[in-house]
């Protein structure tokens, strides 16, 4: 439907609705949707499609899965865990050297480590807003991050949508993300859509544009050939403004994960 030639990028994330509440417009029940987490349904389906895949159980918070099979050498997949922060990364960041210096990382650090350190800086000591940090990543990328200590999710896609990611809501209201539309349709029916280009999502602030951080996002209903509404896409609302919000430090009165 969206994909043209299928790109076997092979990433999957399912977050319980308590960890990542999907936008209301994306919560469009579809008769073919099922529970992605019940009885490890979607994990097993992903593993059946990609026998070499790795699946990470995030307990009641959800799951992550990925495969390193058939990688695109120009947009490689990376996975790392640092201090209970899990991150899946696909793509290539051009200004890696500058970011390593900015975040005090050694020469061996790659893109996924940079993403984790940028998140930790925002969470623990960074006074600047998240949109400025994501905007600082120059290149072609998409990433999905989960902080198991604060049960916080954080994901984003570059401004060109170079690494297509789709998202939807399953029968239980859990948020499902994958680069494979077959995976989305298996759990969400037809109620899924491309994750918006140039945007990021956090547990605290929901969906936002890092290119236009002062503008709210608006939903645009998706309609199939029979006129049935099934979910929505999202775009920047040029006529609306919102207050800027940062990521309050861990331990502060306004902990980012509970904001």
Coordinates of N, CA and C in Angstrom, one line a residue:
X1 N 0.8 -1.2 0.0 CA 0.0 0.0 0.0 C 0.9 1.3 0.0
X2 N 1.8 1.3 0.9 CA 2.7 2.5 1.0 C 4.1 2.2 0.5
X3 N 4.5 0.9 0.4 CA 5.9 0.6 0.3 C 6.6 0.6 -1.0
X4 N 5.8 0.4 -2.1 CA 6.5 0.3 -3.4 C 7.3 -1.0 -3.3
X5 N 8.5 -1.0 -3.7 CA 9.4 -2.2 -3.5 C 9.7 -2.4 -2.0
X6 N 9.4 -3.6 -1.5 CA 9.6 -3.8 -0.1 C 11.1 -3.7 0.3
X7 N 11.4 -2.9 1.3 CA 12.7 -2.8 1.8 C 12.8 -3.6 3.1
X8 N 13.7 -4.6 3.1 CA 13.8 -5.5 4.2 C 14.7 -4.9 5.3
X9 N 14.1 -4.0 6.0 CA 14.9 -3.3 7.1 C 14.7 -4.0 8.4
X10 N 13.5 -4.6 8.7 CA 13.3 -5.5 9.8 C 13.5 -4.9 11.1
X11 N 12.7 -4.0 11.5 CA 12.6 -3.5 12.9 C 11.2 -3.5 13.4
X12 N 11.0 -3.8 14.7 CA 9.7 -3.8 15.3 C 9.8 -3.3 16.7
X13 N 8.8 -2.5 17.1 CA 8.6 -2.1 18.5 C 7.2 -2.1 18.9
X14 N 6.8 -2.6 20.0 CA 5.5 -2.6 20.5 C 5.6 -2.0 21.9
X15 N 4.9 -0.9 22.2 CA 4.9 -0.3 23.5 C 3.5 -0.3 24.1
X16 N 3.4 -0.8 25.3 CA 2.1 -0.8 26.1 C 1.6 0.7 26.1
X17 N 0.3 0.8 26.1 CA -0.3 2.1 26.1 C 0.0 3.0 27.3
X18 N 0.5 2.3 28.4 CA 0.9 3.1 29.6 C 2.3 3.7 29.3
X19 N 3.0 3.2 28.4 CA 4.4 3.7 28.1 C 4.4 4.7 26.9
X20 N 3.6 4.5 25.9 CA 3.5 5.3 24.8 C 2.0 5.4 24.3
X21 N 1.4 6.5 24.7 CA 0.0 6.6 24.3 C -0.1 7.2 22.9
X22 N -0.7 6.4 22.0 CA -0.8 6.8 20.6 C -1.8 8.0 20.4
X23 N -1.6 8.8 19.4 CA -2.5 9.9 19.2 C -3.9 9.4 19.0
X24 N -4.9 10.2 19.4 CA -6.3 9.7 19.3 C -6.7 9.4 17.9
X25 N -6.2 10.1 16.9 CA -6.6 9.9 15.5 C -6.0 8.6 15.0
X26 N -5.0 8.1 15.7 CA -4.4 6.8 15.3 C -5.1 5.6 15.9
X27 N -5.9 5.9 16.9 CA -6.7 4.9 17.6 C -8.0 4.7 16.9
X28 N -7.9 4.1 15.7 CA -9.1 3.9 14.9 C -9.3 2.3 14.9
X29 N -10.3 1.8 15.7 CA -10.5 0.4 15.7 C -10.8 -0.2 14.3
X30 N -10.2 -1.4 14.1 CA -10.4 -2.1 12.8 C -10.7 -3.5 13.1
X31 N -11.7 -4.1 12.4 CA -12.1 -5.5 12.7 C -11.0 -6.5 12.6
X32 N -10.0 -6.2 11.9 CA -8.9 -7.2 11.7 C -7.7 -7.0 12.7
X33 N -7.8 -6.0 13.6 CA -6.7 -5.7 14.5 C -6.8 -6.8 15.6
X34 N -5.6 -7.1 16.2 CA -5.5 -8.1 17.2 C -4.5 -7.5 18.3
X35 N -4.4 -8.2 19.4 CA -3.4 -7.8 20.4 C -2.0 -8.2 20.0
X36 N -1.1 -7.2 19.9 CA 0.3 -7.5 19.5 C 1.1 -8.2 20.6
X37 N 0.7 -8.0 21.9 CA 1.5 -8.5 23.0 C 0.9 -9.8 23.6
X38 N -0.3 -10.0 23.4 CA -0.9 -11.2 24.1 C -0.3 -12.5 23.5
X39 N 0.1 -13.4 24.3 CA 0.6 -14.7 23.9 C 1.8 -14.5 23.0
X40 N 2.6 -13.4 23.1 CA 3.7 -13.1 22.3 C 3.4 -13.3 20.8
X41 N 2.2 -12.9 20.4 CA 1.7 -13.1 19.1 C 2.6 -12.4 18.0
X42 N 2.9 -11.1 18.2 CA 3.6 -10.4 17.1 C 5.1 -10.8 17.1
X43 N 5.7 -11.1 18.3 CA 7.1 -11.6 18.4 C 7.2 -12.9 17.6
X44 N 6.3 -13.8 17.8 CA 6.4 -15.1 17.1 C 6.2 -14.9 15.6
X45 N 5.3 -14.0 15.2 CA 5.1 -13.7 13.8 C 6.4 -13.1 13.1
X46 N 7.0 -12.1 13.8 CA 8.2 -11.5 13.4 C 9.3 -12.5 13.2
X47 N 9.5 -13.4 14.2 CA 10.5 -14.4 14.2 C 10.3 -15.4 13.0
X48 N 9.0 -15.7 12.7 CA 8.7 -16.6 11.6 C 9.1 -16.0 10.3
X49 N 9.0 -14.7 10.2 CA 9.3 -14.0 8.9 C 10.8 -13.8 8.8
X50 N 11.5 -13.6 10.0 CA 12.9 -13.3 10.0 C 13.6 -14.3 11.0
X51 N 13.9 -15.5 10.6 CA 14.5 -16.5 11.5 C 15.7 -16.1 12.3
X52 N 16.5 -15.1 11.7 CA 17.7 -14.7 12.3 C 17.5 -13.5 13.2
X53 N 16.3 -13.2 13.5 CA 16.0 -11.9 14.3 C 16.3 -12.1 15.8
X54 N 16.4 -11.0 16.5 CA 16.6 -10.9 17.9 C 15.4 -10.2 18.5
X55 N 14.8 -10.8 19.5 CA 13.6 -10.2 20.2 C 14.0 -9.9 21.6
X56 N 13.6 -8.7 22.1 CA 13.9 -8.3 23.4 C 12.6 -8.0 24.2
X57 N 12.4 -8.8 25.2 CA 11.1 -8.7 26.0 C 11.3 -7.5 27.0
X58 N 10.5 -6.5 26.9 CA 10.5 -5.4 27.8 C 9.5 -5.5 29.0
X59 N 9.2 -6.8 29.3 CA 8.2 -7.1 30.4 C 6.9 -6.4 30.1
X60 N 6.3 -5.8 31.0 CA 4.9 -5.2 30.8 C 4.9 -4.0 29.9
X61 N 6.1 -3.5 29.6 CA 6.2 -2.3 28.8 C 6.1 -2.6 27.3
X62 N 6.4 -3.8 26.8 CA 6.3 -4.1 25.4 C 7.5 -5.0 24.9
X63 N 7.9 -4.7 23.7 CA 9.0 -5.5 23.1 C 9.7 -4.8 22.0
X64 N 10.9 -5.2 21.7 CA 11.7 -4.7 20.6 C 12.2 -6.0 19.8
X65 N 12.3 -5.8 18.5 CA 12.8 -6.9 17.7 C 13.5 -6.3 16.5
X66 N 14.5 -7.1 16.0 CA 15.2 -6.6 14.8 C 16.0 -7.7 14.2
X67 N 16.4 -7.5 13.0 CA 17.2 -8.5 12.3 C 18.3 -7.8 11.6
X68 N 19.5 -8.3 11.6 CA 20.7 -7.7 10.9 C 20.9 -8.4 9.5
X69 N 19.9 -9.2 9.1 CA 20.0 -9.9 7.8 C 19.7 -8.9 6.6
X70 N 20.4 -9.1 5.6 CA 20.2 -8.3 4.3 C 20.3 -6.8 4.6
X71 N 21.3 -6.4 5.2 CA 21.4 -4.9 5.5 C 21.7 -4.1 4.3
X72 N 21.2 -2.9 4.3 CA 21.6 -1.9 3.3 C 22.9 -1.3 3.8
X73 N 24.0 -1.4 3.1 CA 25.3 -0.9 3.6 C 25.3 0.6 3.7
X74 N 24.4 1.3 3.0 CA 24.4 2.7 3.1 C 23.5 3.2 4.3
X75 N 22.6 2.3 4.8 CA 21.7 2.6 5.9 C 21.7 1.4 6.8
X76 N 22.8 1.2 7.5 CA 22.9 0.0 8.4 C 22.0 0.1 9.6
X77 N 21.7 -1.1 10.1 CA 20.9 -1.2 11.4 C 21.9 -1.4 12.5
X78 N 21.6 -0.7 13.6 CA 22.5 -0.8 14.8 C 21.6 -1.0 16.1
X79 N 22.1 -1.7 17.0 CA 21.3 -1.9 18.3 C 22.3 -1.8 19.5
X80 N 21.9 -1.2 20.5 CA 22.7 -1.1 21.7 C 21.9 -1.0 23.0
X81 N 22.4 -1.4 24.1 CA 21.8 -1.2 25.4 C 22.9 -0.6 26.3
X82 N 22.6 0.6 26.9 CA 23.5 1.2 27.8 C 22.7 1.7 29.1
X83 N 23.1 1.2 30.2 CA 22.4 1.5 31.5 C 20.9 1.4 31.4
X84 N 20.4 0.3 30.9 CA 19.0 0.0 30.7 C 18.2 0.9 29.7
X85 N 19.0 1.5 28.8 CA 18.4 2.2 27.7 C 18.6 1.4 26.5
X86 N 17.5 1.0 25.8 CA 17.6 0.2 24.6 C 17.4 1.1 23.4
X87 N 18.1 0.9 22.3 CA 18.0 1.7 21.2 C 18.2 0.9 19.9
X88 N 17.2 1.0 19.0 CA 17.4 0.5 17.6 C 17.6 1.7 16.7
X89 N 18.6 1.6 15.8 CA 18.9 2.7 14.9 C 19.1 2.2 13.5
X90 N 18.5 2.9 12.5 CA 18.7 2.6 11.1 C 19.1 3.8 10.4
X91 N 20.2 3.7 9.6 CA 20.6 4.9 8.8 C 22.0 5.3 9.0
X92 N 22.3 6.6 8.7 CA 23.6 7.1 8.8 C 23.6 8.6 9.2
X93 N 24.4 9.0 10.2 CA 24.5 10.4 10.6 C 25.8 10.9 10.0
X94 N 25.7 12.1 9.4 CA 26.8 12.7 8.7 C 27.8 13.4 9.7
X95 N 27.2 14.1 10.7 CA 28.0 14.9 11.6 C 28.4 14.1 12.8
X96 N 28.8 12.9 12.7 CA 29.2 12.0 13.8 C 30.3 12.6 14.6
X97 N 31.3 13.1 13.9 CA 32.5 13.6 14.6 C 32.1 14.8 15.6
X98 N 31.3 15.7 15.0 CA 30.9 16.9 15.9 C 30.0 16.4 17.0
X99 N 29.2 15.4 16.8 CA 28.3 14.9 17.9 C 29.1 14.2 19.0
X100 N 30.1 13.5 18.6 CA 31.0 12.8 19.6 C 31.6 13.8 20.5
X101 N 32.1 14.9 19.9 CA 32.8 16.0 20.7 C 31.7 16.6 21.6
X102 N 30.5 16.9 21.0 CA 29.5 17.6 21.8 C 29.1 16.8 23.0
X103 N 29.0 15.4 22.9 CA 28.5 14.6 24.0 C 29.7 13.9 24.7
X104 N 30.9 14.3 24.4 CA 32.0 13.7 25.2 C 32.3 12.3 25.0
X105 N 32.0 11.8 23.8 CA 32.2 10.3 23.5 C 33.5 10.0 22.8
X106 N 34.0 8.8 23.0 CA 35.3 8.4 22.4 C 35.1 8.1 20.9
X107 N 36.2 7.9 20.2 CA 36.2 7.8 18.8 C 35.5 6.5 18.3
X108 N 35.4 5.5 19.2 CA 34.8 4.3 18.8 C 33.2 4.3 18.8
X109 N 32.7 5.4 19.3 CA 31.2 5.5 19.4 C 30.6 5.6 18.0
X110 N 29.5 4.9 17.8 CA 28.8 4.9 16.6 C 27.4 5.7 16.8
X111 N 26.6 5.6 15.7 CA 25.4 6.4 15.7 C 24.4 6.0 16.9
X112 N 24.3 4.7 17.1 CA 23.3 4.3 18.1 C 23.8 4.8 19.5
X113 N 25.1 4.7 19.8 CA 25.6 5.2 21.1 C 25.4 6.7 21.2
X114 N 25.5 7.4 20.1 CA 25.3 8.9 20.1 C 23.9 9.2 20.5
X115 N 22.9 8.4 19.9 CA 21.5 8.7 20.2 C 21.2 8.4 21.7
X116 N 21.8 7.3 22.2 CA 21.6 7.0 23.7 C 22.2 8.1 24.5
X117 N 23.4 8.6 24.2 CA 24.0 9.6 25.0 C 23.2 11.0 24.9
X118 N 22.7 11.3 23.7 CA 21.9 12.5 23.5 C 20.7 12.4 24.4
X119 N 20.1 11.3 24.4 CA 18.9 11.1 25.3 C 19.2 11.2 26.8
X120 N 20.3 10.6 27.2 CA 20.7 10.7 28.6 C 21.0 12.2 29.0
X121 N 21.6 12.9 28.1 CA 21.9 14.3 28.3 C 20.6 15.1 28.5
X122 N 19.6 14.8 27.7 CA 18.3 15.5 27.8 C 17.6 15.1 29.1
X123 N 17.7 13.8 29.4 CA 17.0 13.3 30.6 C 17.7 13.8 31.9
X124 N 19.0 13.8 32.0 CA 19.7 14.0 33.2 C 20.2 15.4 33.5
X125 N 20.6 16.1 32.4 CA 21.3 17.4 32.7 C 21.1 18.4 31.6
X126 N 20.4 18.1 30.6 CA 20.2 19.0 29.5 C 19.1 20.0 29.6
X127 N 19.3 21.3 29.6 CA 18.3 22.2 29.8 C 17.6 22.6 28.4
X128 N 18.1 22.0 27.3 CA 17.6 22.4 26.0 C 16.5 21.5 25.6
X129 N 15.6 21.9 24.7 CA 14.4 21.1 24.3 C 14.9 20.0 23.4
X130 N 14.0 19.0 23.4 CA 14.3 17.8 22.6 C 14.4 18.0 21.1
X131 N 13.6 19.0 20.6 CA 13.6 19.3 19.2 C 14.9 19.8 18.7
X132 N 15.6 20.5 19.5 CA 17.0 21.0 19.1 C 18.0 19.9 19.0
X133 N 17.8 18.9 19.9 CA 18.7 17.8 19.9 C 18.5 16.9 18.7
X134 N 17.3 16.6 18.4 CA 17.0 15.7 17.2 C 17.3 16.5 15.9
X135 N 17.1 17.7 15.9 CA 17.4 18.5 14.7 C 19.0 18.5 14.5
X136 N 19.7 18.3 15.5 CA 21.2 18.3 15.4 C 21.7 17.0 14.7
X137 N 20.9 16.0 14.6 CA 21.3 14.8 13.9 C 21.1 15.0 12.4
X138 N 22.2 15.2 11.7 CA 22.2 15.4 10.2 C 22.4 14.2 9.5
X139 N 21.5 13.7 8.7 CA 21.7 12.5 7.9 C 20.3 11.8 7.6
X140 N 20.4 10.5 7.3 CA 19.3 9.7 7.0 C 19.1 8.7 8.1
X141 N 18.0 8.8 8.8 CA 17.9 7.9 10.0 C 16.4 7.7 10.5
X142 N 16.3 6.7 11.2 CA 15.1 6.6 12.1 C 15.6 5.8 13.3
X143 N 15.1 6.1 14.5 CA 15.5 5.4 15.7 C 14.3 5.2 16.6
X144 N 14.4 4.1 17.5 CA 13.4 3.8 18.5 C 14.2 3.6 19.8
X145 N 13.9 4.3 20.8 CA 14.6 4.2 22.1 C 13.6 4.0 23.2
X146 N 14.0 3.1 24.2 CA 13.2 2.9 25.3 C 14.1 2.9 26.6
X147 N 13.7 3.7 27.6 CA 14.4 3.7 28.8 C 13.6 2.9 29.8
X148 N 14.2 1.7 30.2 CA 13.4 0.8 31.1 C 13.3 1.3 32.5
X149 N 14.2 2.2 32.9 CA 14.2 2.7 34.3 C 13.0 3.6 34.5
X150 N 12.8 4.5 33.6 CA 11.7 5.5 33.7 C 10.5 5.1 32.9
X151 N 10.6 4.0 32.1 CA 9.5 3.5 31.2 C 9.1 4.6 30.3
X152 N 10.2 5.1 29.6 CA 10.0 6.2 28.6 C 10.4 5.8 27.2
X153 N 9.5 6.2 26.3 CA 9.9 5.9 24.9 C 10.2 7.2 24.1
X154 N 11.0 7.1 23.1 CA 11.5 8.2 22.4 C 11.9 7.7 21.0
X155 N 11.2 8.2 19.9 CA 11.6 7.8 18.6 C 11.4 8.9 17.6
X156 N 12.1 8.8 16.5 CA 12.1 9.9 15.5 C 12.5 9.5 14.1
X157 N 12.2 10.3 13.1 CA 12.6 10.0 11.7 C 13.1 11.3 11.1
X158 N 14.0 11.2 10.2 CA 14.6 12.4 9.6 C 13.6 13.1 8.7
X159 N 14.0 14.3 8.3 CA 13.1 15.2 7.6 C 12.7 14.7 6.2
X160 N 13.4 13.8 5.6 CA 13.1 13.3 4.3 C 12.4 11.9 4.3
X161 N 12.3 11.3 5.5 CA 11.7 10.0 5.6 C 12.6 9.0 4.8
X162 N 13.9 9.1 5.0 CA 14.8 8.2 4.3 C 14.7 6.8 4.7
X163 N 14.3 6.6 6.0 CA 14.1 5.2 6.5 C 12.7 5.1 6.9
X164 N 11.8 4.6 6.0 CA 10.4 4.6 6.3 C 10.0 3.8 7.5
X165 N 9.2 4.4 8.4 CA 8.7 3.7 9.6 C 7.2 3.9 9.6
X166 N 6.5 2.9 10.0 CA 5.0 3.0 10.1 C 4.6 2.7 11.5
X167 N 3.4 3.3 11.9 CA 2.9 3.1 13.2 C 1.4 2.9 13.2
X168 N 0.9 2.2 14.2 CA -0.5 2.0 14.3 C -0.8 1.5 15.7
X169 N -2.1 1.3 16.0 CA -2.6 0.9 17.3 C -3.3 -0.5 17.2
X170 N -2.9 -1.4 18.1 CA -3.5 -2.7 18.0 C -4.8 -2.8 18.8
X171 N -5.4 -3.9 18.9 CA -6.7 -4.1 19.5 C -6.8 -3.7 20.9
X172 N -5.7 -3.7 21.6 CA -5.6 -3.3 23.0 C -5.2 -1.9 23.3
X173 N -5.0 -1.1 22.2 CA -4.6 0.3 22.3 C -3.1 0.4 22.5
X174 N -2.3 -0.6 22.2 CA -0.8 -0.5 22.3 C -0.3 0.0 21.0
X175 N 0.8 0.7 21.1 CA 1.4 1.4 19.9 C 2.4 0.4 19.3
X176 N 2.3 0.2 18.0 CA 3.1 -0.7 17.2 C 3.9 0.1 16.1
X177 N 5.2 -0.1 16.0 CA 6.0 0.5 15.0 C 6.8 -0.5 14.3
X178 N 7.0 -0.3 13.0 CA 7.8 -1.2 12.2 C 8.1 -0.6 10.8
X179 N 9.1 -1.1 10.2 CA 9.4 -0.7 8.8 C 8.8 -1.6 7.8
X180 N 8.0 -2.6 8.3 CA 7.4 -3.6 7.4 C 5.8 -3.5 7.6
X181 N 5.2 -3.1 6.5 CA 3.7 -2.9 6.5 C 3.0 -4.2 6.8
X182 N 3.5 -5.3 6.4 CA 2.9 -6.6 6.6 C 2.7 -6.8 8.1
X183 N 3.8 -6.4 8.9 CA 3.7 -6.6 10.3 C 2.6 -5.7 10.9
X184 N 2.5 -4.4 10.4 CA 1.5 -3.5 10.9 C 0.1 -4.0 10.6
X185 N -0.1 -4.5 9.4 CA -1.4 -5.0 9.0 C -1.8 -6.2 9.8
X186 N -0.8 -7.0 10.2 CA -1.1 -8.2 11.0 C -1.7 -7.9 12.4
X187 N -1.2 -6.8 13.0 CA -1.6 -6.5 14.3 C -2.7 -5.3 14.4
X188 N -2.6 -4.4 13.4 CA -3.5 -3.2 13.4 C -4.6 -3.2 12.4
X189 N -4.7 -4.3 11.5 CA -5.6 -4.2 10.4 C -5.2 -3.1 9.5
X190 N -6.1 -2.3 9.0 CA -5.7 -1.2 8.1 C -5.4 0.1 8.9
X191 N -5.5 0.1 10.2 CA -5.4 1.3 11.0 C -3.9 1.6 11.3
X192 N -3.2 1.9 10.3 CA -1.8 2.3 10.5 C -1.4 3.3 9.4
X193 N -0.3 4.0 9.6 CA 0.1 5.1 8.7 C 1.6 5.3 8.8
X194 N 2.2 6.0 7.8 CA 3.6 6.3 7.9 C 3.9 7.2 9.1
X195 N 5.0 7.0 9.8 CA 5.4 7.9 10.9 C 5.8 9.2 10.2
X196 N 5.4 10.4 10.7 CA 5.6 11.6 9.9 C 7.1 12.0 9.8
X197 N 7.5 12.5 8.7 CA 8.9 12.9 8.4 C 9.2 14.1 9.3
X198 N 10.4 14.2 9.7 CA 10.8 15.4 10.5 C 10.2 15.5 11.9
X199 N 9.7 14.4 12.4 CA 9.0 14.4 13.7 C 9.6 13.5 14.7
X200 N 9.3 13.7 16.0 CA 9.7 12.8 17.0 C 8.6 12.6 18.0
X201 N 8.6 11.5 18.8 CA 7.6 11.2 19.7 C 8.2 10.9 21.1
X202 N 7.7 11.4 22.1 CA 8.1 11.1 23.5 C 6.9 10.7 24.3
X203 N 7.2 9.9 25.4 CA 6.1 9.5 26.3 C 5.5 10.7 26.9
X204 N 6.3 11.8 27.2 CA 5.8 13.0 27.9 C 5.0 13.9 27.0
X205 N 5.5 14.1 25.8 CA 5.0 15.2 24.9 C 4.3 14.7 23.7
X206 N 4.2 13.4 23.4 CA 3.5 12.9 22.3 C 4.3 13.2 21.0
X207 N 3.5 13.4 19.9 CA 4.1 13.6 18.6 C 4.4 15.1 18.4
X208 N 5.6 15.4 17.9 CA 6.0 16.8 17.6 C 6.9 16.9 16.4
X209 N 6.9 18.1 15.8 CA 7.8 18.3 14.7 C 9.0 19.0 15.3
X210 N 10.2 18.5 14.9 CA 11.4 19.2 15.4 C 11.9 20.2 14.4
X211 N 11.3 20.3 13.2 CA 11.5 21.4 12.3 C 10.7 22.6 12.6
X212 N 9.5 22.3 13.1 CA 8.5 23.4 13.5 C 8.0 23.2 14.9
X213 N 8.9 23.3 15.9 CA 8.6 22.9 17.3 C 7.5 23.7 17.9
X214 N 7.2 24.9 17.4 CA 6.2 25.8 18.0 C 4.8 25.5 17.5
X215 N 4.7 24.7 16.4 CA 3.4 24.4 15.8 C 2.9 23.1 16.3
X216 N 1.6 23.0 16.5 CA 1.0 21.7 16.9 C 0.9 20.8 15.6
X217 N 0.6 19.6 15.8 CA 0.4 18.6 14.8 C -1.1 18.4 14.5
X218 N -1.5 18.3 13.3 CA -2.9 18.0 13.0 C -3.0 16.7 12.3
X219 N -4.1 16.0 12.5 CA -4.4 14.7 11.9 C -5.2 14.9 10.6
X220 N -4.9 14.1 9.7 CA -5.6 14.1 8.4 C -6.1 12.7 8.2
X221 N -7.5 12.5 8.2 CA -8.1 11.2 8.0 C -7.6 10.5 6.7
X222 N -7.4 9.2 6.9 CA -7.0 8.4 5.7 C -8.3 7.6 5.3
X223 N -8.6 7.7 4.0 CA -9.8 7.0 3.5 C -9.4 6.0 2.4
X224 N -10.0 4.8 2.5 CA -9.7 3.8 1.4 C -10.6 4.0 0.2
X225 N -10.4 3.2 -0.8 CA -11.1 3.3 -2.0 C -12.7 3.2 -1.9
X226 N -13.1 2.6 -0.8 CA -14.5 2.4 -0.5 C -15.1 3.6 0.3
X227 N -14.3 4.5 0.7 CA -14.7 5.7 1.5 C -14.6 5.4 3.0
X228 N -14.1 4.3 3.4 CA -14.0 4.0 4.8 C -12.8 4.7 5.4
X229 N -13.0 5.4 6.6 CA -11.9 6.0 7.3 C -11.2 5.0 8.2
X230 N -9.9 5.0 8.1 CA -9.1 4.0 8.9 C -7.8 4.6 9.3
X231 N -7.8 5.4 10.4 CA -6.6 6.0 10.9 C -6.4 7.3 10.3
X232 N -5.1 7.8 10.5 CA -4.8 9.2 10.0 C -3.3 9.3 9.8
X233 N -3.0 10.3 8.9 CA -1.6 10.8 8.8 C -1.6 12.1 9.6
X234 N -0.4 12.6 9.8 CA -0.2 13.8 10.6 C 0.7 14.8 9.8
X235 N 0.4 16.1 10.0 CA 1.2 17.1 9.4 C 1.2 18.3 10.4
X236 N 2.2 19.2 10.1 CA 2.3 20.4 11.0 C 1.1 21.3 10.7
X237 N 0.5 21.8 11.8 CA -0.6 22.8 11.6 C 0.0 24.2 11.6
X238 N 0.1 24.8 10.5 CA 0.8 26.1 10.4 C 0.0 27.2 11.1
X239 N -1.2 27.0 11.4 CA -2.0 28.1 12.1 C -2.1 28.0 13.6
X240 N -1.4 27.0 14.2 CA -1.5 26.9 15.6 C -0.1 26.9 16.2
X241 N 0.0 27.3 17.4 CA 1.3 27.4 18.2 C 1.1 26.6 19.5
X242 N 2.2 26.2 20.1 CA 2.2 25.5 21.4 C 3.4 26.0 22.2
X243 N 3.3 25.8 23.5 CA 4.4 26.1 24.3 C 5.6 25.1 24.1
X244 N 6.8 25.6 24.2 CA 7.9 24.7 24.2 C 8.1 24.0 25.5
X245 N 8.5 22.7 25.4 CA 8.7 21.9 26.6 C 10.1 21.2 26.5
X246 N 10.8 21.2 27.5 CA 12.1 20.4 27.5 C 11.9 19.1 28.2
X247 N 12.9 18.4 28.5 CA 12.9 17.2 29.3 C 13.4 17.4 30.7
X248 N 12.5 17.6 31.6 CA 13.0 17.8 33.0 C 13.9 16.8 33.5
X249 N 14.9 17.1 34.3 CA 15.9 16.2 34.8 C 15.3 15.1 35.6
X250 N 16.0 13.9 35.6 CA 15.6 12.8 36.4 C 15.7 13.3 37.9
X251 N 14.7 13.0 38.7 CA 14.7 13.3 40.1 C 14.2 14.7 40.4
X252 N 13.9 15.5 39.4 CA 13.3 16.8 39.6 C 11.8 16.6 39.9
X253 N 11.1 17.7 40.3 CA 9.7 17.6 40.6 C 8.9 17.3 39.3
X254 N 9.5 17.6 38.2 CA 8.8 17.4 36.9 C 9.6 16.4 36.1
X255 N 9.7 15.2 36.6 CA 10.4 14.1 35.9 C 9.9 13.9 34.5
X256 N 10.8 13.9 33.5 CA 10.3 13.8 32.1 C 9.4 12.7 31.9
X257 N 9.7 11.5 32.5 CA 8.9 10.3 32.2 C 7.5 10.4 32.8
X258 N 7.2 11.4 33.7 CA 5.9 11.5 34.3 C 5.3 12.8 33.9
X259 N 5.9 13.5 33.0 CA 5.4 14.9 32.6 C 4.0 14.9 32.0

